Short mmCIF file of C-alpha atoms in Angstrom, two decimals:
data_model
loop_
_atom_site.label_atom_id
_atom_site.label_comp_id
_atom_site.label_asym_id
_atom_site.label_seq_id
_atom_site.Cartn_x
_atom_site.Cartn_y
_atom_site.Cartn_z
CA MET A 165 27.06 3.84 -15.47
CA ARG A 166 28.64 1.98 -18.39
CA ASN A 167 28.50 -1.28 -16.45
CA PHE A 168 24.84 -0.69 -15.60
CA VAL A 169 23.94 -0.08 -19.27
CA SER A 170 25.89 -3.19 -20.30
CA THR A 171 23.96 -5.21 -17.74
CA GLN A 172 20.64 -3.97 -19.16
CA ILE A 173 21.69 -4.86 -22.72
CA GLU A 174 22.71 -8.35 -21.60
CA GLU A 175 19.41 -8.88 -19.76
CA LEU A 176 17.39 -7.64 -22.72
CA THR A 177 19.31 -10.07 -24.90
CA ASP A 178 18.49 -12.87 -22.45
CA PHE A 179 14.86 -11.81 -22.71
CA ASN A 180 14.71 -13.10 -26.29
CA GLU A 181 16.13 -16.45 -25.24
CA SER A 182 14.16 -17.00 -22.05
CA SER A 183 11.17 -19.29 -21.82
CA LEU A 184 8.03 -18.98 -19.76
CA ASP A 185 8.02 -20.30 -16.20
CA VAL A 186 4.44 -20.12 -14.95
CA HIS A 187 2.12 -22.02 -12.66
CA PRO A 188 -0.60 -22.67 -15.27
CA HIS A 189 -3.44 -23.08 -12.75
CA VAL A 190 -2.77 -19.59 -11.40
CA PHE A 191 -1.37 -17.69 -14.38
CA PHE A 192 -4.04 -18.51 -16.94
CA PRO A 193 -7.12 -18.11 -14.67
CA SER A 194 -5.75 -14.73 -13.57
CA VAL A 195 -5.24 -13.66 -17.18
CA VAL A 196 -8.75 -14.83 -18.12
CA ILE A 197 -10.42 -12.93 -15.25
CA ILE A 198 -8.50 -9.74 -16.02
CA SER A 199 -9.17 -10.07 -19.76
CA ILE A 200 -12.92 -10.50 -19.20
CA PHE A 201 -12.93 -7.34 -17.08
CA ILE A 202 -11.02 -5.38 -19.73
CA LEU A 203 -13.24 -6.51 -22.61
CA PHE A 204 -16.47 -5.97 -20.68
CA THR A 205 -15.47 -2.44 -19.72
CA LEU A 206 -14.28 -1.46 -23.20
CA PHE A 207 -17.43 -2.67 -24.96
CA ASN A 208 -19.88 -1.45 -22.31
CA LEU A 209 -18.53 1.90 -21.15
CA ASP A 210 -21.86 3.41 -20.06
CA THR A 211 -23.05 0.23 -18.39
CA ALA A 212 -19.66 -0.29 -16.73
CA GLU A 213 -19.66 3.16 -15.16
CA ALA A 214 -23.11 2.63 -13.61
CA LEU A 215 -22.18 -0.88 -12.52
CA PHE A 216 -18.97 0.31 -10.84
CA SER A 217 -20.95 2.90 -8.89
CA GLN A 218 -23.57 0.38 -7.74
CA LEU A 219 -20.90 -2.18 -6.87
CA MET A 220 -18.95 0.31 -4.75
CA ASN A 221 -22.01 1.59 -2.89
CA GLY A 222 -23.45 -1.87 -2.28
CA ALA A 223 -20.27 -3.52 -1.04
CA SER A 224 -19.22 -0.64 1.21
CA SER A 225 -22.63 -0.09 2.80
CA VAL A 226 -23.36 -3.77 3.49
CA PHE A 227 -19.88 -4.95 4.45
CA GLY A 228 -18.37 -1.74 5.82
CA TRP A 229 -18.60 -3.01 9.41
CA PHE A 230 -16.73 -6.17 8.39
CA PHE A 231 -13.84 -4.17 6.91
CA ILE A 232 -13.59 -2.06 10.07
CA LEU A 233 -13.71 -5.05 12.43
CA GLY A 234 -11.22 -7.02 10.35
CA VAL A 235 -8.62 -4.26 10.22
CA GLN A 236 -9.00 -3.49 13.94
CA LEU A 237 -8.39 -7.16 14.77
CA CYS A 238 -5.42 -7.19 12.41
CA LEU A 239 -3.74 -4.39 14.38
CA LEU A 240 -4.42 -6.01 17.74
CA PHE A 241 -3.08 -9.34 16.48
CA CYS A 242 0.17 -7.78 15.24
CA MET A 243 0.71 -5.98 18.54
CA TYR A 244 0.14 -9.24 20.40
CA LEU A 245 2.74 -11.05 18.31
CA ALA A 246 5.30 -8.28 18.78
CA MET A 247 4.91 -8.28 22.58
CA SER A 248 4.65 -12.05 23.01
CA ARG A 249 7.32 -14.73 23.32
CA PHE A 250 7.01 -15.23 19.55
CA GLY A 251 8.81 -11.92 19.04
CA HIS A 252 12.18 -13.69 19.34
CA ILE A 253 11.60 -15.89 16.27
CA ARG A 254 14.00 -14.85 13.50
CA ILE A 255 12.86 -14.83 9.88
CA GLY A 256 15.05 -17.30 8.01
CA GLY A 257 16.22 -19.17 11.11
CA VAL A 258 18.48 -18.41 14.07
CA ASP A 259 21.57 -17.86 11.90
CA ALA A 260 19.90 -15.63 9.29
CA ARG A 261 21.13 -12.05 8.90
CA PRO A 262 19.50 -9.14 7.05
CA ASP A 263 20.18 -8.78 3.33
CA TYR A 264 19.77 -4.98 3.41
CA THR A 265 20.66 -2.17 5.76
CA ARG A 266 17.81 -0.66 7.72
CA ARG A 267 17.93 2.50 5.60
CA SER A 268 17.60 0.54 2.36
CA TRP A 269 14.99 -1.74 3.89
CA PHE A 270 12.85 1.16 5.04
CA SER A 271 13.22 3.09 1.76
CA MET A 272 11.96 0.15 -0.27
CA LEU A 273 9.01 -0.78 1.94
CA PHE A 274 7.89 2.85 2.30
CA CYS A 275 8.05 3.64 -1.42
CA ALA A 276 6.26 0.42 -2.32
CA GLY A 277 3.67 0.83 0.44
CA MET A 278 2.15 4.28 0.07
CA GLY A 279 4.20 6.51 -2.21
CA ILE A 280 1.74 7.74 -4.83
CA GLY A 281 -1.08 7.92 -2.30
CA LEU A 282 0.86 10.32 -0.06
CA MET A 283 1.51 12.63 -2.97
CA PHE A 284 -2.12 12.57 -4.07
CA TRP A 285 -3.82 12.78 -0.66
CA GLY A 286 -1.18 14.58 1.44
CA VAL A 287 -2.95 17.93 1.02
CA ALA A 288 -6.32 16.83 -0.33
CA GLU A 289 -7.45 14.51 2.46
CA PRO A 290 -6.78 16.66 5.57
CA LEU A 291 -8.28 19.64 3.75
CA SER A 292 -11.34 17.66 2.65
CA HIS A 293 -11.99 16.51 6.22
CA PHE A 294 -11.42 20.05 7.51
CA GLN A 295 -14.00 21.42 5.08
CA ASN A 296 -16.58 18.62 5.46
CA PRO A 297 -15.85 16.61 8.62
CA PRO A 298 -18.22 13.99 10.05
CA GLN A 299 -19.88 14.76 13.39
CA VAL A 300 -18.54 18.33 13.78
CA GLU A 301 -18.98 21.67 12.01
CA GLY A 302 -16.60 22.32 9.12
CA LEU A 303 -13.84 24.95 8.99
CA THR A 304 -13.58 25.14 12.79
CA THR A 305 -10.89 24.27 15.34
CA GLU A 306 -12.76 21.05 16.13
CA ALA A 307 -12.85 20.26 12.40
CA ALA A 308 -9.06 20.70 12.15
CA ILE A 309 -8.49 18.25 15.01
CA ARG A 310 -10.98 15.81 13.51
CA ALA A 311 -9.38 16.12 10.08
CA MET A 312 -5.94 15.11 11.32
CA ASP A 313 -7.35 12.28 13.47
CA LEU A 314 -9.08 10.74 10.48
CA THR A 315 -6.11 11.25 8.17
CA PHE A 316 -3.79 9.56 10.69
CA LEU A 317 -6.31 6.73 11.04
CA HIS A 318 -6.34 6.04 7.30
CA TRP A 319 -2.56 6.25 6.83
CA GLY A 320 -1.26 5.04 10.18
CA ILE A 321 -0.60 1.81 11.99
CA HIS A 322 -3.95 0.23 11.07
CA ALA A 323 -2.95 0.29 7.41
CA TRP A 324 0.57 -0.94 8.07
CA SER A 325 -0.72 -3.75 10.29
CA ILE A 326 -2.33 -5.27 7.18
CA TYR A 327 1.02 -5.21 5.39
CA ALA A 328 2.81 -6.52 8.48
CA LEU A 329 0.50 -9.52 8.80
CA VAL A 330 0.81 -10.57 5.18
CA GLY A 331 4.54 -9.86 5.01
CA LEU A 332 5.33 -11.74 8.20
CA SER A 333 3.23 -14.75 7.19
CA LEU A 334 4.88 -15.03 3.79
CA ALA A 335 8.38 -14.46 5.13
CA TYR A 336 8.01 -17.05 7.89
CA PHE A 337 6.54 -19.83 5.79
CA SER A 338 8.93 -19.18 2.93
CA PHE A 339 12.24 -18.63 4.74
CA ASN A 340 11.67 -20.71 7.87
CA LYS A 341 9.51 -23.52 6.51
CA LYS A 342 11.03 -23.55 3.00
CA LEU A 343 7.70 -23.25 1.23
CA PRO A 344 7.28 -21.28 -2.01
CA LEU A 345 6.99 -17.51 -1.62
CA THR A 346 3.31 -17.37 -2.56
CA ILE A 347 0.15 -16.52 -0.65
CA ARG A 348 -0.97 -20.17 -0.52
CA SER A 349 2.04 -21.13 1.62
CA ALA A 350 0.67 -19.12 4.57
CA PHE A 351 -2.24 -21.58 4.78
CA TYR A 352 -0.15 -24.71 5.23
CA PRO A 353 -1.07 -25.19 8.95
CA VAL A 354 -4.75 -25.51 7.94
CA LEU A 355 -4.64 -26.95 4.42
CA GLY A 356 -1.47 -29.01 4.57
CA ASP A 357 -0.52 -30.45 1.18
CA LYS A 358 -3.83 -29.17 -0.24
CA ILE A 359 -2.09 -25.82 -0.77
CA HIS A 360 -0.69 -27.44 -3.92
CA GLY A 361 -4.19 -28.19 -5.21
CA ARG A 362 -7.31 -26.26 -6.19
CA LEU A 363 -7.67 -24.38 -2.92
CA GLY A 364 -4.11 -23.11 -3.13
CA ASN A 365 -4.58 -22.14 -6.77
CA THR A 366 -7.74 -20.22 -5.88
CA ILE A 367 -5.99 -18.32 -3.08
CA ASP A 368 -3.10 -17.31 -5.33
CA THR A 369 -5.42 -16.32 -8.18
CA LEU A 370 -7.43 -14.13 -5.82
CA ALA A 371 -4.18 -12.56 -4.61
CA VAL A 372 -3.06 -11.80 -8.17
CA VAL A 373 -6.36 -10.16 -9.11
CA ALA A 374 -6.55 -8.15 -5.86
CA THR A 375 -2.96 -7.00 -6.22
CA LEU A 376 -3.35 -5.96 -9.83
CA PHE A 377 -6.46 -3.88 -9.17
CA GLY A 378 -4.95 -2.36 -6.03
CA VAL A 379 -1.83 -1.27 -7.90
CA ALA A 380 -3.91 -0.09 -10.87
CA THR A 381 -5.93 2.13 -8.52
CA SER A 382 -2.78 3.83 -7.29
CA LEU A 383 -1.48 4.23 -10.82
CA GLY A 384 -4.78 5.80 -11.87
CA LEU A 385 -4.60 8.30 -9.01
CA GLY A 386 -0.95 9.03 -9.72
CA VAL A 387 -1.36 9.71 -13.42
CA SER A 388 -4.31 12.04 -12.70
CA GLN A 389 -2.06 14.12 -10.48
CA ILE A 390 0.82 14.10 -12.97
CA ASN A 391 -1.57 15.43 -15.62
CA THR A 392 -2.66 18.18 -13.22
CA GLY A 393 0.94 19.11 -12.45
CA LEU A 394 1.82 19.32 -16.13
CA ASN A 395 -1.21 21.53 -16.62
CA TYR A 396 0.05 23.87 -13.90
CA LEU A 397 3.57 24.04 -15.29
CA PHE A 398 3.16 23.72 -19.05
CA ASP A 399 -0.57 24.26 -19.63
CA VAL A 400 -1.01 20.65 -20.80
CA GLU A 401 -4.69 19.75 -21.24
CA ILE A 402 -6.30 17.72 -18.46
CA SER A 403 -8.01 14.82 -20.21
CA LYS A 404 -8.32 11.06 -20.16
CA GLY A 405 -6.41 10.93 -23.45
CA ILE A 406 -3.40 12.68 -21.93
CA GLN A 407 -3.60 10.47 -18.85
CA ILE A 408 -3.65 7.29 -20.92
CA GLY A 409 -0.66 8.57 -22.88
CA LEU A 410 1.13 9.17 -19.59
CA ILE A 411 0.31 5.64 -18.46
CA VAL A 412 1.83 4.26 -21.66
CA PHE A 413 4.97 6.37 -21.23
CA ILE A 414 5.48 5.64 -17.55
CA THR A 415 4.68 1.94 -17.95
CA SER A 416 7.45 1.83 -20.57
CA LEU A 417 9.87 3.28 -18.03
CA ALA A 418 8.61 0.82 -15.42
CA THR A 419 9.39 -2.13 -17.69
CA ILE A 420 13.02 -0.98 -17.86
CA SER A 421 13.13 -0.89 -14.06
CA VAL A 422 11.49 -4.32 -13.95
CA VAL A 423 14.14 -5.74 -16.25
CA SER A 424 16.93 -4.38 -14.03
CA GLY A 425 15.65 -6.34 -11.03
CA LEU A 426 15.29 -5.67 -7.31
CA ASP A 427 18.83 -4.59 -6.41
CA HIS A 428 19.37 -2.31 -9.41
CA GLY A 429 15.99 -0.87 -10.35
CA ILE A 430 13.66 -0.82 -7.36
CA LEU A 431 16.34 -0.23 -4.72
CA LYS A 432 17.97 2.70 -6.53
CA LEU A 433 14.67 4.33 -7.43
CA SER A 434 13.41 3.91 -3.87
CA ARG A 435 16.51 5.58 -2.45
CA PHE A 436 16.19 8.46 -4.90
CA ASN A 437 12.52 9.00 -4.12
CA PHE A 438 13.04 8.79 -0.38
CA ASN A 439 15.74 11.47 -0.50
CA ALA A 440 13.77 13.69 -2.90
CA ALA A 441 10.64 13.42 -0.75
CA LEU A 442 12.70 14.34 2.32
CA ILE A 443 14.03 17.47 0.57
CA LEU A 444 10.51 18.58 -0.41
CA LEU A 445 9.28 17.90 3.12
CA MET A 446 12.06 19.95 4.73
CA PHE A 447 11.42 22.78 2.25
CA LEU A 448 7.84 23.14 3.47
CA ILE A 449 8.77 22.79 7.14
CA VAL A 450 11.49 25.46 6.99
CA LEU A 451 9.65 27.98 4.79
CA GLY A 452 6.16 27.21 6.05
CA PRO A 453 4.55 27.85 9.46
CA THR A 454 7.33 25.98 11.29
CA LEU A 455 6.18 26.61 14.87
CA PHE A 456 2.59 25.76 13.98
CA LEU A 457 3.71 22.50 12.38
CA LEU A 458 5.86 21.47 15.35
CA LYS A 459 3.04 22.16 17.80
CA SER A 460 0.43 20.46 15.65
CA TYR A 461 2.60 17.38 15.15
CA VAL A 462 2.86 16.85 18.92
CA GLN A 463 -0.88 17.47 19.41
CA ASN A 464 -1.94 15.36 16.43
CA ILE A 465 0.07 12.35 17.55
CA GLY A 466 -1.20 12.56 21.12
CA HIS A 467 -4.85 12.93 20.13
CA TYR A 468 -4.58 10.12 17.57
CA LEU A 469 -3.04 7.67 20.06
CA GLN A 470 -5.54 8.66 22.74
CA ASN A 471 -8.46 7.83 20.43
CA LEU A 472 -6.85 5.03 18.40
CA LEU A 473 -9.28 2.21 19.21
CA THR A 474 -12.31 4.50 19.10
CA LEU A 475 -11.37 5.82 15.66
CA GLY A 476 -10.63 2.31 14.40
CA SER A 477 -14.02 1.02 15.59
CA TRP A 478 -16.26 3.83 14.34
CA THR A 479 -18.91 2.44 11.98
CA GLU A 480 -21.23 5.49 11.73
CA THR A 481 -24.00 3.42 13.37
CA TYR A 482 -26.03 6.29 14.82
CA SER A 483 -25.56 8.78 12.02
CA ARG A 484 -28.73 10.12 10.38
CA ASP A 485 -26.92 10.58 7.10
CA PRO A 486 -24.52 7.62 6.73
CA GLY A 487 -22.10 7.36 3.85
CA TRP A 488 -18.95 9.08 5.02
CA ILE A 489 -17.39 5.84 6.28
CA SER A 490 -18.14 4.10 2.98
CA ASN A 491 -16.50 6.83 0.91
CA TRP A 492 -13.40 7.12 3.06
CA THR A 493 -12.50 4.53 5.70
CA VAL A 494 -13.99 1.48 3.97
CA PHE A 495 -12.35 2.49 0.69
CA TYR A 496 -8.97 2.89 2.38
CA TRP A 497 -9.20 -0.43 4.20
CA ALA A 498 -10.16 -2.15 0.94
CA TRP A 499 -7.30 -0.36 -0.85
CA TRP A 500 -4.70 -1.45 1.69
CA ILE A 501 -6.10 -5.00 1.71
CA ALA A 502 -5.97 -5.15 -2.09
CA TRP A 503 -2.37 -3.95 -1.90
CA SER A 504 -1.43 -6.36 0.87
CA PRO A 505 -0.43 -9.38 -1.29
CA PHE A 506 1.86 -7.09 -3.28
CA VAL A 507 3.35 -5.05 -0.42
CA GLY A 508 3.33 -7.99 1.97
CA MET A 509 5.23 -10.24 -0.40
CA PHE A 510 7.61 -7.44 -1.30
CA ILE A 511 8.33 -6.74 2.38
CA ALA A 512 8.78 -10.48 2.98
CA ARG A 513 11.22 -10.63 0.07
CA ILE A 514 13.47 -7.96 1.67
CA SER A 515 13.09 -8.88 5.37
CA ARG A 516 15.09 -12.07 5.83
CA GLY A 517 17.12 -11.95 9.03
CA ARG A 518 14.78 -9.71 11.05
CA THR A 519 13.12 -10.96 14.23
CA VAL A 520 9.34 -11.03 14.47
CA ARG A 521 9.41 -8.21 17.02
CA GLU A 522 11.74 -6.04 14.95
CA PHE A 523 9.75 -6.73 11.80
CA ILE A 524 6.39 -5.79 13.28
CA LEU A 525 7.52 -2.73 15.23
CA VAL A 526 9.49 -1.29 12.31
CA VAL A 527 6.80 -2.00 9.71
CA LEU A 528 4.06 -0.59 11.96
CA PHE A 529 5.69 2.49 13.44
CA VAL A 530 8.60 3.75 11.34
CA PRO A 531 6.64 4.36 8.11
CA SER A 532 3.67 5.60 10.15
CA VAL A 533 5.74 8.22 11.96
CA LEU A 534 7.15 9.56 8.71
CA THR A 535 3.67 9.48 7.18
CA PHE A 536 2.34 11.51 10.12
CA ILE A 537 5.09 14.08 9.60
CA TRP A 538 4.25 14.26 5.91
CA MET A 539 0.49 14.63 6.46
CA THR A 540 0.95 17.19 9.21
CA THR A 541 3.34 19.23 7.09
CA PHE A 542 1.33 19.26 3.87
CA GLY A 543 -2.19 18.98 5.25
CA GLY A 544 -1.48 21.12 8.30
CA THR A 545 0.05 23.90 6.20
CA ALA A 546 -3.01 23.92 3.95
CA ILE A 547 -5.36 24.06 6.96
CA ASN A 548 -3.29 26.87 8.49
CA ASN A 549 -3.54 28.86 5.24
CA VAL A 550 -7.32 28.46 5.16
CA MET A 551 -7.67 29.41 8.82
CA GLY A 552 -5.59 32.49 8.00
CA GLY A 553 -8.15 33.59 5.40
CA ASP A 554 -6.74 32.10 2.16
CA SER A 555 -9.58 30.13 0.57
CA THR A 556 -8.07 29.69 -2.91
CA ILE A 557 -6.94 26.16 -2.15
CA LEU A 558 -10.51 25.20 -1.15
CA VAL A 559 -11.77 26.44 -4.51
CA ALA A 560 -9.10 24.38 -6.28
CA LEU A 561 -9.96 21.33 -4.15
CA ASP A 562 -13.65 21.55 -5.06
CA GLN A 563 -12.82 21.76 -8.76
CA ASN A 564 -10.23 18.97 -8.92
CA VAL A 565 -8.85 17.03 -5.94
CA ALA A 566 -5.57 16.40 -7.77
CA THR A 567 -4.79 20.15 -7.86
CA ALA A 568 -4.57 20.53 -4.07
CA LEU A 569 -0.83 19.83 -3.81
CA PHE A 570 0.13 22.23 -6.59
CA GLU A 571 -2.18 24.96 -5.29
CA LEU A 572 -0.45 24.68 -1.90
CA LEU A 573 2.98 25.00 -3.50
CA ARG A 574 1.83 28.25 -5.13
CA SER A 575 1.94 29.87 -1.70
CA PHE A 576 5.69 29.13 -1.44
CA PRO A 577 8.65 30.55 -3.35
CA LEU A 578 10.23 28.56 -6.20
CA VAL A 579 6.82 27.16 -7.13
CA SER A 580 7.99 26.00 -10.57
CA ILE A 581 10.90 24.07 -9.06
CA THR A 582 8.89 22.47 -6.24
CA SER A 583 6.04 21.57 -8.61
CA PHE A 584 8.51 19.97 -11.02
CA ILE A 585 10.12 18.01 -8.16
CA SER A 586 6.65 16.85 -7.10
CA ILE A 587 5.90 15.61 -10.61
CA ILE A 588 9.21 13.73 -10.70
CA LEU A 589 8.39 12.19 -7.32
CA ILE A 590 5.01 11.00 -8.57
CA PHE A 591 6.68 9.65 -11.72
CA VAL A 592 9.18 7.61 -9.73
CA PHE A 593 6.60 6.47 -7.18
CA PHE A 594 4.55 5.34 -10.17
CA ILE A 595 7.49 3.35 -11.51
CA THR A 596 8.42 1.75 -8.17
CA SER A 597 4.80 0.77 -7.53
CA SER A 598 4.46 -0.71 -11.01
CA ASP A 599 7.70 -2.66 -11.07
CA SER A 600 7.33 -3.87 -7.46
CA GLY A 601 3.78 -5.01 -8.19
CA SER A 602 4.88 -6.69 -11.42
CA LEU A 603 7.64 -8.57 -9.65
CA VAL A 604 5.32 -9.80 -6.91
CA ILE A 605 2.52 -10.86 -9.28
CA ASP A 606 5.07 -12.66 -11.43
CA ILE A 607 6.45 -14.52 -8.40
CA ILE A 608 2.94 -15.70 -7.48
CA THR A 609 2.04 -16.78 -11.02
CA ALA A 610 5.41 -18.52 -11.35
CA GLY A 611 4.69 -20.72 -8.33
CA GLY A 612 7.06 -18.92 -5.97
CA ASN A 613 10.07 -18.59 -8.27
CA LEU A 614 11.99 -15.58 -6.93
CA ASP A 615 13.66 -14.92 -10.27
CA PRO A 616 11.04 -15.51 -12.98
CA PRO A 617 11.84 -14.82 -16.65
CA VAL A 618 12.05 -11.18 -17.73
CA ARG A 619 9.28 -11.43 -20.34
CA GLN A 620 6.77 -12.38 -17.65
CA ARG A 621 7.66 -9.34 -15.53
CA ILE A 622 7.22 -7.13 -18.59
CA PHE A 623 3.85 -8.74 -19.29
CA TRP A 624 2.52 -7.92 -15.84
CA ALA A 625 3.92 -4.37 -15.89
CA VAL A 626 2.09 -3.73 -19.14
CA THR A 627 -1.09 -5.39 -17.83
CA GLU A 628 -1.13 -3.08 -14.78
CA GLY A 629 -0.90 -0.07 -17.07
CA VAL A 630 -3.69 -1.40 -19.29
CA VAL A 631 -6.03 -2.02 -16.33
CA ALA A 632 -5.31 1.45 -14.91
CA ALA A 633 -6.17 2.99 -18.29
CA ILE A 634 -9.35 0.92 -18.62
CA LEU A 635 -10.50 1.96 -15.14
CA LEU A 636 -9.97 5.62 -16.02
CA ILE A 637 -11.92 5.21 -19.27
CA GLY A 638 -14.69 3.19 -17.66
CA GLY A 639 -15.53 5.46 -14.75
CA GLY A 640 -12.58 7.38 -13.38
CA LEU A 641 -12.24 7.58 -9.59
CA THR A 642 -15.52 5.72 -9.05
CA ALA A 643 -14.25 2.77 -11.10
CA LEU A 644 -10.94 2.81 -9.22
CA ARG A 645 -12.75 2.72 -5.88
CA ALA A 646 -15.18 0.00 -7.00
CA ALA A 647 -12.41 -2.27 -8.29
CA THR A 648 -10.50 -1.86 -5.03
CA ILE A 649 -13.45 -2.60 -2.72
CA SER A 650 -14.73 -5.57 -4.75
CA THR A 651 -11.32 -7.28 -4.73
CA GLY A 652 -10.45 -6.28 -1.17
CA LEU A 653 -13.57 -7.81 0.39
CA PRO A 654 -12.86 -11.50 -0.36
CA PHE A 655 -9.21 -11.05 0.46
CA LEU A 656 -10.11 -9.76 3.94
CA ILE A 657 -11.40 -13.26 4.69
CA VAL A 658 -8.07 -14.60 3.47
CA LEU A 659 -6.27 -12.29 5.92
CA ILE A 660 -8.30 -13.51 8.88
CA VAL A 661 -7.52 -17.16 8.11
CA MET A 662 -3.89 -16.20 7.50
CA ALA A 663 -3.61 -14.75 11.02
CA TYR A 664 -4.95 -17.98 12.51
CA CYS A 665 -2.47 -20.06 10.49
CA LEU A 666 0.47 -17.91 11.55
CA LEU A 667 -0.47 -18.14 15.23
CA LYS A 668 -0.86 -21.90 14.95
CA ALA A 669 2.58 -22.23 13.33
CA PHE A 670 4.24 -20.04 15.97
CA GLN A 671 2.66 -22.07 18.76
CA LYS A 672 4.02 -25.24 17.25
CA GLU A 673 7.52 -23.78 16.92
CA MET A 674 7.52 -22.26 20.43
CA PRO A 675 5.11 -24.29 22.61
CA PRO A 676 4.18 -22.98 26.08
CA TYR A 677 5.93 -24.17 29.24
CA TYR A 678 4.47 -25.40 32.49
CA TYR A 679 6.04 -24.74 35.91
CA ASP A 680 4.92 -27.16 38.65
CA GLY A 681 6.97 -25.55 41.43
CA ASN A 682 10.02 -27.76 40.93
CA GLU A 683 10.85 -27.78 37.25
CA ILE A 684 9.91 -26.27 33.91
CA THR A 685 8.32 -28.72 31.47
CA GLU A 686 7.60 -28.14 27.81
CA VAL A 687 3.95 -28.67 26.97
CA SER A 688 3.36 -31.21 24.22
CA ARG A 689 3.23 -29.77 20.71
CA GLU A 690 0.20 -31.91 20.05
#
């Protein structure tokens, strides 16, 4: 512990001596765009709230089909790469070996990928779908099945395929082709040296803005739930003022983690959160309706896989009252896409030495399986309680979505302890999301420098907190959703082009072979 503290003091001392190391054509445009958003929202609160609502409704209703098609194609493309001859390509070259154990690797990518969201929506989403499902009657057996199908869709392999595509593209072009670890590098097969010009700068700037708003959305959701938990335990007022104070406090903690770097801060916090989340999960499984959960897990997985492509292609075309898809699926796809530069680059940063097949299969299925267990345990327990006649959690859900988790814990012993553990988990997920996002944004704005100066990481950590606070002030959940969808839409186009570039690069590295009956001949790379 003494050595760790000494290290922090030394790094903080270096902070005063360090100089900026930025790519000016990415850093300053990103700062200007974010600053304009902040100033506009602060000085036009009423107008901003109405604008956010119109922006969210317009983008999701007009382009919802495009989000759904894009994400479906993303999953199919990843599965193709994993099963193809390209699966043998090793990230970093044939002699590269992993920098982290699989346990550490998984802990970091899972905590960075979906941590706060699982805490916020683990109870609330399955229960919301159970109460008001699309296409079937609510609070029925069919509604329960539908609720888990839709929850698995939003948090399963479709979402992780977005991260896998971005992460694999960045890792390959950075570690195998020795290009900077920035989003622009993934477009080298199409743009060539133009990635160093205006087009490349535009791609990286878009990635920075999308990442910042995606992370800010998660931070806004997380701090709302922390405020609710503190209200349950200590009767702390639920208000935007308290939530902004929490953002300031937690962002301060996140800057300390940012200063400590990847191997000290993010890795240790991720391991702690993974273990703490596992303890809370096992607590509910053992003391909850264990047999019901085991049976529902088997049934939920089977039904989800059976209807995977149908669920992923549903656009609500023939519905007489459309809007469900816009509020749920389109928002989630935009959220994951907005997060993809951040999570993708972070996964790329920690995945050197893995093969393409190992990378895709692990990133797609391992976090998804654990997510399914989590959602079945928390959401399934809540549904079981309601089906057993306990409607108190539905009342709490209708009043404040963020209360759903804590209301569920009330039905278990040691509610004060489990609620406190939940708050700590959200705190640490908040910190890991903030410092991981800050590190990634700083790498992009520093032109791919994997170890940018400390002061820049602190700047981006603070900026994320400021944007989260502004979104809460300017429109709450509606503003968070609007910011996510508006930044996710243009980046979806970036993802589609990225997939084409990656396939083109793989084909050049491993060209097809032709067998004429006598010998095997390599087909020309041209």
